[in-house]
Amino acid sequence: MDRIVGIETEYGCLLREEEPHLSSEAWPARVKNYLFRKAQAGTIDLHYRDYEEPPGNGGFLCNGGRLYLDMGHIEYASPECLHLRDLVTYDLAGDDLLHSSLVALGAAGQVSFIKNNVDHHTGATFGCHENYLMKREAQFTPPVLGTLLTFLATRQIFTGAGRVGQANPLAFDFEPPAQEGQVNFQLSQRADHIVNDIYQWVQFNRAIINARDEPLADYRKYRRLHLLIGDSNMSPFATALKIGTTACVLALLEDARLPRNLVLADAVQSTRDISRDPTQRWIVDLENGKTIGALDVQWQFYDLAQKHLRGNSAETDWLLESWSFVLEALEENPESLIGGVDWITKKWLLDVLIDAEDLGWDDPWLQSVDLEYHN
């Protein structure tokens, strides 16, 4: 890659047996206090960082990341990374840090931190936010933003973590939603919870791109692109693809080399339609009235990246090879991606269970397996 990137991950908390003196809301605070006060894994904040981040709410870790509480959830932010392998490593380090804390507290058998994005019981969603440093002079005109949104809406065909069922009705609908049929399985956990294409708030009117311009660097030279659409991946390969392909597209954007006439009619609706398409054809409507498949969209971005970015680094070349391998496999042999692409892996596990136990897709056992995949 040629830019600084980072990931923020919110974790759900699951208790096997509710303790009378400790709830799932209490464990994030207990683990945070253990890490900073006993394990000395970092330096806790002694001052207000924001009106929602009082002293003691979190702090910087010795590995350069941050850990803090966000609306009752524990959140881990990776350090800023220049290399894809470093980002994937630090993302996994967050998982290991939380698990090792539970082991040290003697609670690993009773408490789990779940790296997923949906609560099947409450309908809540947890975020996996991506951050990319970009050149200030990069042109974010409506056609450029529209093309970037097209990439982000369609990349879920290899970055989605998969989920059982649906979130319905959508939050912030101004009219009662139309009656929908049952959705058995989706590619993306976040698709149902994205209700806008670009917006400045994170928690309300959740958008594909968060418009808040906070570069955390020289404002005259840089901007920070903050994405809310991504799923939390269990597969390191999927994490690498998610971040790496997006970094490639941003490099094309900065050099004014994005594909033309590839703006979706409705990026939010297309995100949802792709996620819910049981045929896996993933056809979407373009602004110009034409239709196109998500795979064809991704091939167009890949072809430009291959033309303009190959040879930049060994890491870029590996990423381009992996990108084309996944797109070819999705067309010809999706099962070859079991273990590499999360939604395919999860769907295979669920299909095996359904066949073995003669279950229907509405069986709550499937939601439990969905959740356990992220443990």
C-alpha atoms as a printed R data frame, in Angstrom:
    type eleno elety resid chain resno       x       y       z
1   ATOM     1    CA   MET     A     1   0.000   0.000   0.000
2   ATOM     2    CA   ASP     A     2   1.027   3.619  -0.303
3   ATOM     3    CA   ARG     A     3  -1.008   5.155   2.501
4   ATOM     4    CA   ILE     A     4  -1.647   5.024   6.241
5   ATOM     5    CA   VAL     A     5  -4.655   2.884   7.172
6   ATOM     6    CA   GLY     A     6  -6.339   1.691  10.353
7   ATOM     7    CA   ILE     A     7  -9.332  -0.327  11.579
8   ATOM     8    CA   GLU     A     8 -11.659   0.286  14.540
9   ATOM     9    CA   THR     A     9 -13.555  -2.778  15.797
10  ATOM    10    CA   GLU     A    10 -16.466  -2.845  18.242
11  ATOM    11    CA   TYR     A    11 -16.951  -6.152  20.067
12  ATOM    12    CA   GLY     A    12 -20.146  -7.614  21.453
13  ATOM    13    CA   CYS     A    13 -19.991  -9.316  24.854
14  ATOM    14    CA   LEU     A    14 -21.580 -12.716  25.473
15  ATOM    15    CA   LEU     A    15 -22.024 -14.392  28.877
16  ATOM    16    CA   ARG     A    16 -22.594 -18.130  28.991
17  ATOM    17    CA   GLU     A    17 -24.260 -17.797  32.393
18  ATOM    18    CA   GLU     A    18 -25.346 -14.454  33.786
19  ATOM    19    CA   GLU     A    19 -23.572 -13.739  37.059
20  ATOM    20    CA   PRO     A    20 -25.666 -11.906  39.651
21  ATOM    21    CA   HIS     A    21 -22.965  -9.278  40.247
22  ATOM    22    CA   LEU     A    22 -21.567  -8.932  36.682
23  ATOM    23    CA   SER     A    23 -23.594  -8.430  33.500
24  ATOM    24    CA   SER     A    24 -22.497  -8.347  29.873
25  ATOM    25    CA   GLU     A    25 -22.439  -4.549  30.236
26  ATOM    26    CA   ALA     A    26 -19.969  -4.766  33.150
27  ATOM    27    CA   TRP     A    27 -17.387  -7.042  31.544
28  ATOM    28    CA   PRO     A    28 -16.076  -4.548  28.954
29  ATOM    29    CA   ALA     A    29 -15.257  -2.104  31.760
30  ATOM    30    CA   ARG     A    30 -13.680  -4.850  33.840
31  ATOM    31    CA   VAL     A    31 -11.419  -5.967  30.988
32  ATOM    32    CA   LYS     A    32 -10.487  -2.376  30.164
33  ATOM    33    CA   ASN     A    33  -9.530  -1.735  33.787
34  ATOM    34    CA   TYR     A    34  -7.524  -4.959  33.935
35  ATOM    35    CA   LEU     A    35  -5.534  -4.108  30.817
36  ATOM    36    CA   PHE     A    36  -4.589  -0.595  31.878
37  ATOM    37    CA   ARG     A    37  -4.373  -0.877  35.659
38  ATOM    38    CA   LYS     A    38  -3.076  -4.391  36.275
39  ATOM    39    CA   ALA     A    39  -1.576  -5.768  33.059
40  ATOM    40    CA   GLN     A    40  -0.089  -2.335  32.265
41  ATOM    41    CA   ALA     A    41  -0.778  -2.896  28.580
42  ATOM    42    CA   GLY     A    42  -0.934   0.842  27.935
43  ATOM    43    CA   THR     A    43  -1.546   4.302  29.352
44  ATOM    44    CA   ILE     A    44  -5.073   5.238  30.378
45  ATOM    45    CA   ASP     A    45  -6.452   8.683  29.552
46  ATOM    46    CA   LEU     A    46  -6.398  11.084  32.494
47  ATOM    47    CA   HIS     A    47  -8.363  13.821  30.749
48  ATOM    48    CA   TYR     A    48 -11.478  14.286  28.648
49  ATOM    49    CA   ARG     A    49 -10.916  13.410  24.989
50  ATOM    50    CA   ASP     A    50 -14.513  14.235  24.097
51  ATOM    51    CA   TYR     A    51 -17.773  14.812  25.938
52  ATOM    52    CA   GLU     A    52 -18.479  11.079  25.561
53  ATOM    53    CA   GLU     A    53 -14.932  10.047  26.564
54  ATOM    54    CA   PRO     A    54 -14.309  11.025  30.192
55  ATOM    55    CA   PRO     A    55 -11.033  10.348  32.028
56  ATOM    56    CA   GLY     A    56 -10.458   6.618  32.498
57  ATOM    57    CA   ASN     A    57 -12.695   5.592  29.586
58  ATOM    58    CA   GLY     A    58  -9.761   4.173  27.633
59  ATOM    59    CA   GLY     A    59  -6.247   4.849  26.490
60  ATOM    60    CA   PHE     A    60  -3.343   4.082  24.197
61  ATOM    61    CA   LEU     A    61  -1.872   0.587  24.145
62  ATOM    62    CA   CYS     A    62   1.802  -0.322  24.074
63  ATOM    63    CA   ASN     A    63   1.380  -1.623  20.513
64  ATOM    64    CA   GLY     A    64   0.307   1.843  19.334
65  ATOM    65    CA   GLY     A    65  -3.406   1.082  19.186
66  ATOM    66    CA   ARG     A    66  -6.229   2.321  21.389
67  ATOM    67    CA   LEU     A    67  -8.776   0.523  23.539
68  ATOM    68    CA   TYR     A    68 -11.799   2.269  25.017
69  ATOM    69    CA   LEU     A    69 -15.487   1.930  25.834
70  ATOM    70    CA   ASP     A    70 -18.021   3.125  23.283
71  ATOM    71    CA   MET     A    71 -21.669   3.056  24.357
72  ATOM    72    CA   GLY     A    72 -21.018   0.084  26.625
73  ATOM    73    CA   HIS     A    73 -19.010  -1.897  24.061
74  ATOM    74    CA   ILE     A    74 -15.290  -2.420  24.091
75  ATOM    75    CA   GLU     A    75 -13.633  -0.971  21.003
76  ATOM    76    CA   TYR     A    76 -10.129  -1.645  19.722
77  ATOM    77    CA   ALA     A    77  -8.461   0.666  17.215
78  ATOM    78    CA   SER     A    78  -5.382  -0.612  15.428
79  ATOM    79    CA   PRO     A    79  -2.273   1.556  15.139
80  ATOM    80    CA   GLU     A    80  -1.811   3.479  11.910
81  ATOM    81    CA   CYS     A    81  -0.177   1.047   9.471
82  ATOM    82    CA   LEU     A    82   1.670   1.486   6.178
83  ATOM    83    CA   HIS     A    83   1.772  -2.196   5.243
84  ATOM    84    CA   LEU     A    84  -1.129  -4.569   4.720
85  ATOM    85    CA   ARG     A    85   0.506  -7.402   6.661
86  ATOM    86    CA   ASP     A    86   0.973  -5.071   9.640
87  ATOM    87    CA   LEU     A    87  -2.670  -4.026   9.620
88  ATOM    88    CA   VAL     A    88  -3.880  -7.633   9.532
89  ATOM    89    CA   THR     A    89  -1.449  -8.530  12.326
90  ATOM    90    CA   TYR     A    90  -2.594  -5.685  14.565
91  ATOM    91    CA   ASP     A    91  -6.239  -6.477  13.846
92  ATOM    92    CA   LEU     A    92  -5.659 -10.047  15.055
93  ATOM    93    CA   ALA     A    93  -3.733  -8.660  18.028
94  ATOM    94    CA   GLY     A    94  -6.915  -6.972  19.227
95  ATOM    95    CA   ASP     A    95  -8.711 -10.324  19.293
96  ATOM    96    CA   ASP     A    96  -5.816 -11.925  21.163
97  ATOM    97    CA   LEU     A    97  -5.585  -9.066  23.657
98  ATOM    98    CA   LEU     A    98  -9.216  -9.444  24.715
99  ATOM    99    CA   HIS     A    99  -9.084 -13.242  24.887
100 ATOM   100    CA   SER     A   100  -5.873 -13.259  26.930
101 ATOM   101    CA   SER     A   101  -7.453 -10.770  29.340
102 ATOM   102    CA   LEU     A   102 -10.410 -13.083  29.919
103 ATOM   103    CA   VAL     A   103  -8.000 -15.986  30.494
104 ATOM   104    CA   ALA     A   104  -6.068 -13.934  33.049
105 ATOM   105    CA   LEU     A   105  -9.325 -13.010  34.787
106 ATOM   106    CA   GLY     A   106 -10.404 -16.673  34.886
107 ATOM   107    CA   ALA     A   107 -13.475 -15.931  32.779
108 ATOM   108    CA   ALA     A   108 -12.607 -17.421  29.376
109 ATOM   109    CA   GLY     A   109 -15.141 -20.216  29.814
110 ATOM   110    CA   GLN     A   110 -17.995 -17.908  30.794
111 ATOM   111    CA   VAL     A   111 -17.399 -14.681  28.843
112 ATOM   112    CA   SER     A   112 -16.628 -14.074  25.168
113 ATOM   113    CA   PHE     A   113 -16.013 -10.976  23.110
114 ATOM   114    CA   ILE     A   114 -17.733 -11.495  19.767
115 ATOM   115    CA   LYS     A   115 -16.240  -9.905  16.649
116 ATOM   116    CA   ASN     A   116 -19.432  -9.534  14.652
117 ATOM   117    CA   ASN     A   117 -21.736  -6.717  13.563
118 ATOM   118    CA   VAL     A   118 -25.282  -7.728  14.516
119 ATOM   119    CA   ASP     A   119 -27.264  -8.677  17.593
120 ATOM   120    CA   HIS     A   120 -29.940 -11.086  16.397
121 ATOM   121    CA   HIS     A   121 -32.075 -10.462  19.490
122 ATOM   122    CA   THR     A   122 -32.079  -6.662  19.757
123 ATOM   123    CA   GLY     A   123 -31.414  -5.733  16.139
124 ATOM   124    CA   ALA     A   124 -28.432  -3.596  17.176
125 ATOM   125    CA   THR     A   125 -25.341  -3.325  15.008
126 ATOM   126    CA   PHE     A   126 -21.661  -3.030  15.944
127 ATOM   127    CA   GLY     A   127 -19.196  -1.278  13.668
128 ATOM   128    CA   CYS     A   128 -15.970  -2.122  11.926
129 ATOM   129    CA   HIS     A   129 -14.761   1.251  10.696
130 ATOM   130    CA   GLU     A   130 -11.951   1.738   8.194
131 ATOM   131    CA   ASN     A   131  -9.685   4.777   7.978
132 ATOM   132    CA   TYR     A   132  -7.548   5.763   4.989
133 ATOM   133    CA   LEU     A   133  -5.215   8.751   4.762
134 ATOM   134    CA   MET     A   134  -5.684  10.556   1.444
135 ATOM   135    CA   LYS     A   135  -4.187  13.514  -0.353
136 ATOM   136    CA   ARG     A   136  -6.083  16.737   0.283
137 ATOM   137    CA   GLU     A   137  -6.059  17.589  -3.430
138 ATOM   138    CA   ALA     A   138  -7.909  14.386  -4.368
139 ATOM   139    CA   GLN     A   139 -11.028  15.354  -6.315
140 ATOM   140    CA   PHE     A   140 -14.229  14.307  -4.532
141 ATOM   141    CA   THR     A   141 -16.661  15.479  -7.190
142 ATOM   142    CA   PRO     A   142 -20.124  13.847  -7.380
143 ATOM   143    CA   PRO     A   143 -19.076  11.493 -10.242
144 ATOM   144    CA   VAL     A   144 -15.928  10.474  -8.343
145 ATOM   145    CA   LEU     A   145 -17.844   9.855  -5.125
146 ATOM   146    CA   GLY     A   146 -20.508   7.966  -7.058
147 ATOM   147    CA   THR     A   147 -17.889   5.654  -8.564
148 ATOM   148    CA   LEU     A   148 -16.254   5.093  -5.178
149 ATOM   149    CA   LEU     A   149 -19.660   4.215  -3.720
150 ATOM   150    CA   THR     A   150 -20.127   1.682  -6.520
151 ATOM   151    CA   PHE     A   151 -16.908  -0.063  -5.526
152 ATOM   152    CA   LEU     A   152 -17.843  -0.049  -1.833
153 ATOM   153    CA   ALA     A   153 -21.354  -1.380  -2.447
154 ATOM   154    CA   THR     A   154 -20.089  -4.275  -4.578
155 ATOM   155    CA   ARG     A   155 -16.932  -5.338  -2.714
156 ATOM   156    CA   GLN     A   156 -19.097  -7.264  -0.209
157 ATOM   157    CA   ILE     A   157 -19.058 -10.202  -2.630
158 ATOM   158    CA   PHE     A   158 -15.639 -11.026  -1.154
159 ATOM   159    CA   THR     A   159 -15.514  -8.932   2.046
160 ATOM   160    CA   GLY     A   160 -18.930  -9.785   3.555
161 ATOM   161    CA   ALA     A   161 -18.959 -11.752   6.806
162 ATOM   162    CA   GLY     A   162 -22.394 -13.267   6.123
163 ATOM   163    CA   ARG     A   163 -25.414 -13.392   8.396
164 ATOM   164    CA   VAL     A   164 -28.584 -15.373   9.018
165 ATOM   165    CA   GLY     A   165 -31.836 -13.485   8.449
166 ATOM   166    CA   GLN     A   166 -32.478  -9.777   8.208
167 ATOM   167    CA   ALA     A   167 -32.921  -6.579  10.175
168 ATOM   168    CA   ASN     A   168 -36.398  -5.346   9.387
169 ATOM   169    CA   PRO     A   169 -37.734  -2.700   9.436
170 ATOM   170    CA   LEU     A   170 -34.750  -0.521   8.661
171 ATOM   171    CA   ALA     A   171 -33.941   2.174  11.182
172 ATOM   172    CA   PHE     A   172 -34.836   5.747  10.205
173 ATOM   173    CA   ASP     A   173 -37.436   4.782   7.605
174 ATOM   174    CA   PHE     A   174 -39.893   7.652   7.417
175 ATOM   175    CA   GLU     A   175 -42.683   5.415   6.156
176 ATOM   176    CA   PRO     A   176 -43.684   1.935   7.301
177 ATOM   177    CA   PRO     A   177 -41.584  -0.544   5.304
178 ATOM   178    CA   ALA     A   178 -43.231  -2.704   2.690
179 ATOM   179    CA   GLN     A   179 -43.929  -6.278   3.685
180 ATOM   180    CA   GLU     A   180 -40.901  -8.410   2.883
181 ATOM   181    CA   GLY     A   181 -40.453 -12.100   2.404
182 ATOM   182    CA   GLN     A   182 -38.118 -14.100   4.566
183 ATOM   183    CA   VAL     A   183 -34.424 -13.600   3.896
184 ATOM   184    CA   ASN     A   184 -32.526 -16.738   4.837
185 ATOM   185    CA   PHE     A   185 -28.946 -15.586   4.433
186 ATOM   186    CA   GLN     A   186 -27.100 -12.414   3.489
187 ATOM   187    CA   LEU     A   187 -23.578 -11.635   2.318
188 ATOM   188    CA   SER     A   188 -23.145  -8.613   4.581
189 ATOM   189    CA   GLN     A   189 -23.936  -8.019   8.233
190 ATOM   190    CA   ARG     A   190 -23.963  -4.237   7.826
191 ATOM   191    CA   ALA     A   191 -26.046  -3.925   4.648
192 ATOM   192    CA   ASP     A   192 -29.428  -3.703   6.407
193 ATOM   193    CA   HIS     A   193 -28.125  -1.000   8.748
194 ATOM   194    CA   ILE     A   194 -26.760   1.390   6.115
195 ATOM   195    CA   VAL     A   195 -29.404   4.013   5.328
196 ATOM   196    CA   ASN     A   196 -27.447   6.776   3.592
197 ATOM   197    CA   ASP     A   197 -24.602   7.062   1.130
198 ATOM   198    CA   ILE     A   198 -22.681   9.959   2.708
199 ATOM   199    CA   TYR     A   199 -23.384  11.548   6.087
200 ATOM   200    CA   GLN     A   200 -21.377  13.107   8.888
201 ATOM   201    CA   TRP     A   201 -22.790  11.238  11.907
202 ATOM   202    CA   VAL     A   202 -21.684   7.742  12.864
203 ATOM   203    CA   GLN     A   203 -24.486   6.450  15.105
204 ATOM   204    CA   PHE     A   204 -27.524   8.020  13.436
205 ATOM   205    CA   ASN     A   205 -28.417   7.979   9.751
206 ATOM   206    CA   ARG     A   206 -25.560   5.512   9.283
207 ATOM   207    CA   ALA     A   207 -23.856   5.988   5.903
208 ATOM   208    CA   ILE     A   208 -21.477   4.108   3.617
209 ATOM   209    CA   ILE     A   209 -18.994   6.995   3.880
210 ATOM   210    CA   ASN     A   210 -18.762   9.114   7.004
211 ATOM   211    CA   ALA     A   211 -18.324  12.706   5.847
212 ATOM   212    CA   ARG     A   212 -16.594  14.026   8.969
213 ATOM   213    CA   ASP     A   213 -13.312  15.590   7.806
214 ATOM   214    CA   GLU     A   214 -10.879  14.947  10.650
215 ATOM   215    CA   PRO     A   215  -7.489  14.074   9.099
216 ATOM   216    CA   LEU     A   216  -5.537  13.843  12.387
217 ATOM   217    CA   ALA     A   217  -2.643  15.159  10.286
218 ATOM   218    CA   ASP     A   218  -1.705  18.345   8.420
219 ATOM   219    CA   TYR     A   219  -5.115  19.586   7.278
220 ATOM   220    CA   ARG     A   220  -3.583  21.349   4.260
221 ATOM   221    CA   LYS     A   221  -2.083  18.132   2.866
222 ATOM   222    CA   TYR     A   222  -4.342  15.293   3.947
223 ATOM   223    CA   ARG     A   223  -7.876  14.116   4.563
224 ATOM   224    CA   ARG     A   224  -9.062  10.955   6.330
225 ATOM   225    CA   LEU     A   225 -11.611   8.778   4.556
226 ATOM   226    CA   HIS     A   226 -13.783   7.107   7.200
227 ATOM   227    CA   LEU     A   227 -15.874   4.124   6.032
228 ATOM   228    CA   LEU     A   228 -18.745   2.555   7.995
229 ATOM   229    CA   ILE     A   229 -19.934  -0.078   5.525
230 ATOM   230    CA   GLY     A   230 -17.475  -2.887   6.247
231 ATOM   231    CA   ASP     A   231 -18.083  -6.116   8.164
232 ATOM   232    CA   SER     A   232 -15.755  -7.460  10.852
233 ATOM   233    CA   ASN     A   233 -13.850 -10.282   9.199
234 ATOM   234    CA   MET     A   234 -12.657 -13.439  10.925
235 ATOM   235    CA   SER     A   235 -10.562 -14.441   7.906
236 ATOM   236    CA   PRO     A   236  -7.233 -12.570   7.746
237 ATOM   237    CA   PHE     A   237  -7.322 -13.059   3.973
238 ATOM   238    CA   ALA     A   238 -10.694 -11.293   3.771
239 ATOM   239    CA   THR     A   239  -9.387  -8.446   5.943
240 ATOM   240    CA   ALA     A   240  -6.391  -8.053   3.638
241 ATOM   241    CA   LEU     A   241  -8.655  -7.986   0.569
242 ATOM   242    CA   LYS     A   242 -11.060  -5.504   2.150
243 ATOM   243    CA   ILE     A   243  -8.363  -2.992   3.042
244 ATOM   244    CA   GLY     A   244  -5.991  -3.673   0.166
245 ATOM   245    CA   THR     A   245  -8.481  -3.450  -2.695
246 ATOM   246    CA   THR     A   246  -9.948  -0.273  -1.221
247 ATOM   247    CA   ALA     A   247  -6.463   1.252  -0.942
248 ATOM   248    CA   CYS     A   248  -5.889   0.393  -4.624
249 ATOM   249    CA   VAL     A   249  -9.122   2.110  -5.650
250 ATOM   250    CA   LEU     A   250  -8.179   5.196  -3.629
251 ATOM   251    CA   ALA     A   251  -4.830   5.304  -5.435
252 ATOM   252    CA   LEU     A   252  -6.734   5.270  -8.731
253 ATOM   253    CA   LEU     A   253  -9.012   8.021  -7.407
254 ATOM   254    CA   GLU     A   254  -6.079  10.249  -6.448
255 ATOM   255    CA   ASP     A   255  -4.589   9.800  -9.936
256 ATOM   256    CA   ALA     A   256  -7.955  10.488 -11.652
257 ATOM   257    CA   ARG     A   257  -8.049   6.968 -13.128
258 ATOM   258    CA   LEU     A   258 -11.364   5.626 -11.865
259 ATOM   259    CA   PRO     A   259 -13.660   3.909 -14.387
260 ATOM   260    CA   ARG     A   260 -16.254   6.099 -16.076
261 ATOM   261    CA   ASN     A   261 -20.034   5.674 -16.280
262 ATOM   262    CA   LEU     A   262 -20.069   3.345 -13.290
263 ATOM   263    CA   VAL     A   263 -22.282   5.250 -10.847
264 ATOM   264    CA   LEU     A   264 -25.123   3.330  -9.189
265 ATOM   265    CA   ALA     A   265 -28.679   4.617  -9.347
266 ATOM   266    CA   ASP     A   266 -28.957   4.044  -5.579
267 ATOM   267    CA   ALA     A   267 -25.852   2.889  -3.703
268 ATOM   268    CA   VAL     A   268 -27.726   2.140  -0.478
269 ATOM   269    CA   GLN     A   269 -30.408   0.043  -2.174
270 ATOM   270    CA   SER     A   270 -27.783  -1.740  -4.267
271 ATOM   271    CA   THR     A   271 -25.828  -2.602  -1.123
272 ATOM   272    CA   ARG     A   272 -28.923  -4.195   0.333
273 ATOM   273    CA   ASP     A   273 -29.961  -5.928  -2.899
274 ATOM   274    CA   ILE     A   274 -26.548  -7.544  -3.404
275 ATOM   275    CA   SER     A   275 -26.453  -8.726   0.190
276 ATOM   276    CA   ARG     A   276 -29.899 -10.329  -0.046
277 ATOM   277    CA   ASP     A   277 -29.730 -11.835  -3.545
278 ATOM   278    CA   PRO     A   278 -30.227 -15.617  -3.165
279 ATOM   279    CA   THR     A   279 -29.305 -16.210  -6.831
280 ATOM   280    CA   GLN     A   280 -25.853 -14.677  -6.302
281 ATOM   281    CA   ARG     A   281 -26.111 -12.900  -9.660
282 ATOM   282    CA   TRP     A   282 -25.849  -9.535  -7.842
283 ATOM   283    CA   ILE     A   283 -27.326  -7.374 -10.618
284 ATOM   284    CA   VAL     A   284 -27.543  -3.634  -9.863
285 ATOM   285    CA   ASP     A   285 -28.953  -0.582 -11.645
286 ATOM   286    CA   LEU     A   286 -26.650   2.162 -12.891
287 ATOM   287    CA   GLU     A   287 -27.464   5.859 -13.001
288 ATOM   288    CA   ASN     A   288 -27.381   5.760 -16.817
289 ATOM   289    CA   GLY     A   289 -30.240   3.243 -16.920
290 ATOM   290    CA   LYS     A   290 -28.115   0.175 -17.626
291 ATOM   291    CA   THR     A   291 -27.662  -2.841 -15.372
292 ATOM   292    CA   ILE     A   292 -24.447  -4.600 -14.392
293 ATOM   293    CA   GLY     A   293 -23.348  -7.449 -12.145
294 ATOM   294    CA   ALA     A   294 -21.257  -6.808  -9.039
295 ATOM   295    CA   LEU     A   295 -18.594  -9.176 -10.380
296 ATOM   296    CA   ASP     A   296 -18.331  -7.162 -13.605
297 ATOM   297    CA   VAL     A   297 -18.010  -3.992 -11.540
298 ATOM   298    CA   GLN     A   298 -15.152  -5.470  -9.546
299 ATOM   299    CA   TRP     A   299 -13.404  -6.691 -12.692
300 ATOM   300    CA   GLN     A   300 -13.440  -3.136 -14.063
301 ATOM   301    CA   PHE     A   301 -11.769  -1.798 -10.932
302 ATOM   302    CA   TYR     A   302  -9.308  -4.686 -10.920
303 ATOM   303    CA   ASP     A   303  -8.344  -4.160 -14.578
304 ATOM   304    CA   LEU     A   304  -7.465  -0.513 -13.934
305 ATOM   305    CA   ALA     A   305  -5.528  -1.376 -10.790
306 ATOM   306    CA   GLN     A   306  -3.643  -4.076 -12.694
307 ATOM   307    CA   LYS     A   307  -2.795  -1.611 -15.462
308 ATOM   308    CA   HIS     A   308  -1.651   1.287 -13.295
309 ATOM   309    CA   LEU     A   309  -0.475  -0.201  -9.971
310 ATOM   310    CA   ARG     A   310   1.235  -3.510 -10.775
311 ATOM   311    CA   GLY     A   311   4.920  -3.368  -9.923
312 ATOM   312    CA   ASN     A   312   4.544  -0.688  -7.248
313 ATOM   313    CA   SER     A   313   5.513  -3.198  -4.549
314 ATOM   314    CA   ALA     A   314   5.557  -6.923  -3.836
315 ATOM   315    CA   GLU     A   315   2.582  -6.375  -1.530
316 ATOM   316    CA   THR     A   316   0.581  -4.678  -4.283
317 ATOM   317    CA   ASP     A   317   1.373  -7.489  -6.712
318 ATOM   318    CA   TRP     A   318   0.252 -10.109  -4.164
319 ATOM   319    CA   LEU     A   319  -2.953  -8.180  -3.612
320 ATOM   320    CA   LEU     A   320  -3.708  -7.925  -7.325
321 ATOM   321    CA   GLU     A   321  -3.141 -11.660  -7.759
322 ATOM   322    CA   SER     A   322  -5.418 -12.395  -4.791
323 ATOM   323    CA   TRP     A   323  -8.096 -10.026  -6.094
324 ATOM   324    CA   SER     A   324  -8.221 -11.717  -9.508
325 ATOM   325    CA   PHE     A   325  -8.091 -15.184  -7.923
326 ATOM   326    CA   VAL     A   326 -11.147 -14.412  -5.790
327 ATOM   327    CA   LEU     A   327 -13.138 -12.904  -8.661
328 ATOM   328    CA   GLU     A   328 -12.413 -15.928 -10.856
329 ATOM   329    CA   ALA     A   329 -13.346 -18.307  -8.032
330 ATOM   330    CA   LEU     A   330 -16.627 -16.482  -7.400
331 ATOM   331    CA   GLU     A   331 -17.508 -17.034 -11.057
332 ATOM   332    CA   GLU     A   332 -16.366 -20.629 -11.412
333 ATOM   333    CA   ASN     A   333 -15.949 -22.365  -8.037
334 ATOM   334    CA   PRO     A   334 -17.066 -20.401  -4.959
335 ATOM   335    CA   GLU     A   335 -16.456 -23.378  -2.650
336 ATOM   336    CA   SER     A   336 -12.724 -23.029  -3.308
337 ATOM   337    CA   LEU     A   337 -12.955 -19.868  -1.181
338 ATOM   338    CA   ILE     A   338 -14.085 -21.722   1.958
339 ATOM   339    CA   GLY     A   339 -11.737 -20.608   4.723
340 ATOM   340    CA   GLY     A   340 -10.796 -17.432   2.847
341 ATOM   341    CA   VAL     A   341 -14.051 -15.531   2.282
342 ATOM   342    CA   ASP     A   342 -16.153 -15.323   5.431
343 ATOM   343    CA   TRP     A   343 -19.665 -15.376   3.982
344 ATOM   344    CA   ILE     A   344 -18.858 -18.435   1.865
345 ATOM   345    CA   THR     A   345 -17.292 -20.224   4.831
346 ATOM   346    CA   LYS     A   346 -20.228 -19.433   7.105
347 ATOM   347    CA   LYS     A   347 -22.805 -20.405   4.482
348 ATOM   348    CA   TRP     A   348 -21.058 -23.761   3.984
349 ATOM   349    CA   LEU     A   349 -21.066 -24.457   7.739
350 ATOM   350    CA   LEU     A   350 -24.757 -23.588   7.978
351 ATOM   351    CA   ASP     A   351 -25.664 -25.714   4.951
352 ATOM   352    CA   VAL     A   352 -23.851 -28.707   6.460
353 ATOM   353    CA   LEU     A   353 -25.744 -28.264   9.739
354 ATOM   354    CA   ILE     A   354 -29.091 -27.837   7.979
355 ATOM   355    CA   ASP     A   355 -28.587 -31.032   5.990
356 ATOM   356    CA   ALA     A   356 -27.313 -33.033   8.961
357 ATOM   357    CA   GLU     A   357 -30.072 -31.967  11.361
358 ATOM   358    CA   ASP     A   358 -32.930 -31.397   8.876
359 ATOM   359    CA   LEU     A   359 -33.372 -27.776   9.965
360 ATOM   360    CA   GLY     A   360 -35.228 -24.843   8.460
361 ATOM   361    CA   TRP     A   361 -33.610 -21.453   8.030
362 ATOM   362    CA   ASP     A   362 -35.832 -20.055  10.783
363 ATOM   363    CA   ASP     A   363 -34.367 -22.429  13.377
364 ATOM   364    CA   PRO     A   364 -32.692 -20.410  16.191
365 ATOM   365    CA   TRP     A   365 -29.815 -22.902  16.170
366 ATOM   366    CA   LEU     A   366 -28.572 -21.228  12.981
367 ATOM   367    CA   GLN     A   367 -28.371 -17.831  14.649
368 ATOM   368    CA   SER     A   368 -26.318 -19.421  17.422
369 ATOM   369    CA   VAL     A   369 -23.891 -20.899  14.890
370 ATOM   370    CA   ASP     A   370 -23.760 -17.539  13.115
371 ATOM   371    CA   LEU     A   371 -22.745 -15.921  16.405
372 ATOM   372    CA   GLU     A   372 -20.265 -18.644  17.340
373 ATOM   373    CA   TYR     A   373 -18.446 -18.162  14.037
374 ATOM   374    CA   HIS     A   374 -17.256 -14.800  15.386
375 ATOM   375    CA   ASN     A   375 -16.151 -16.076  18.809
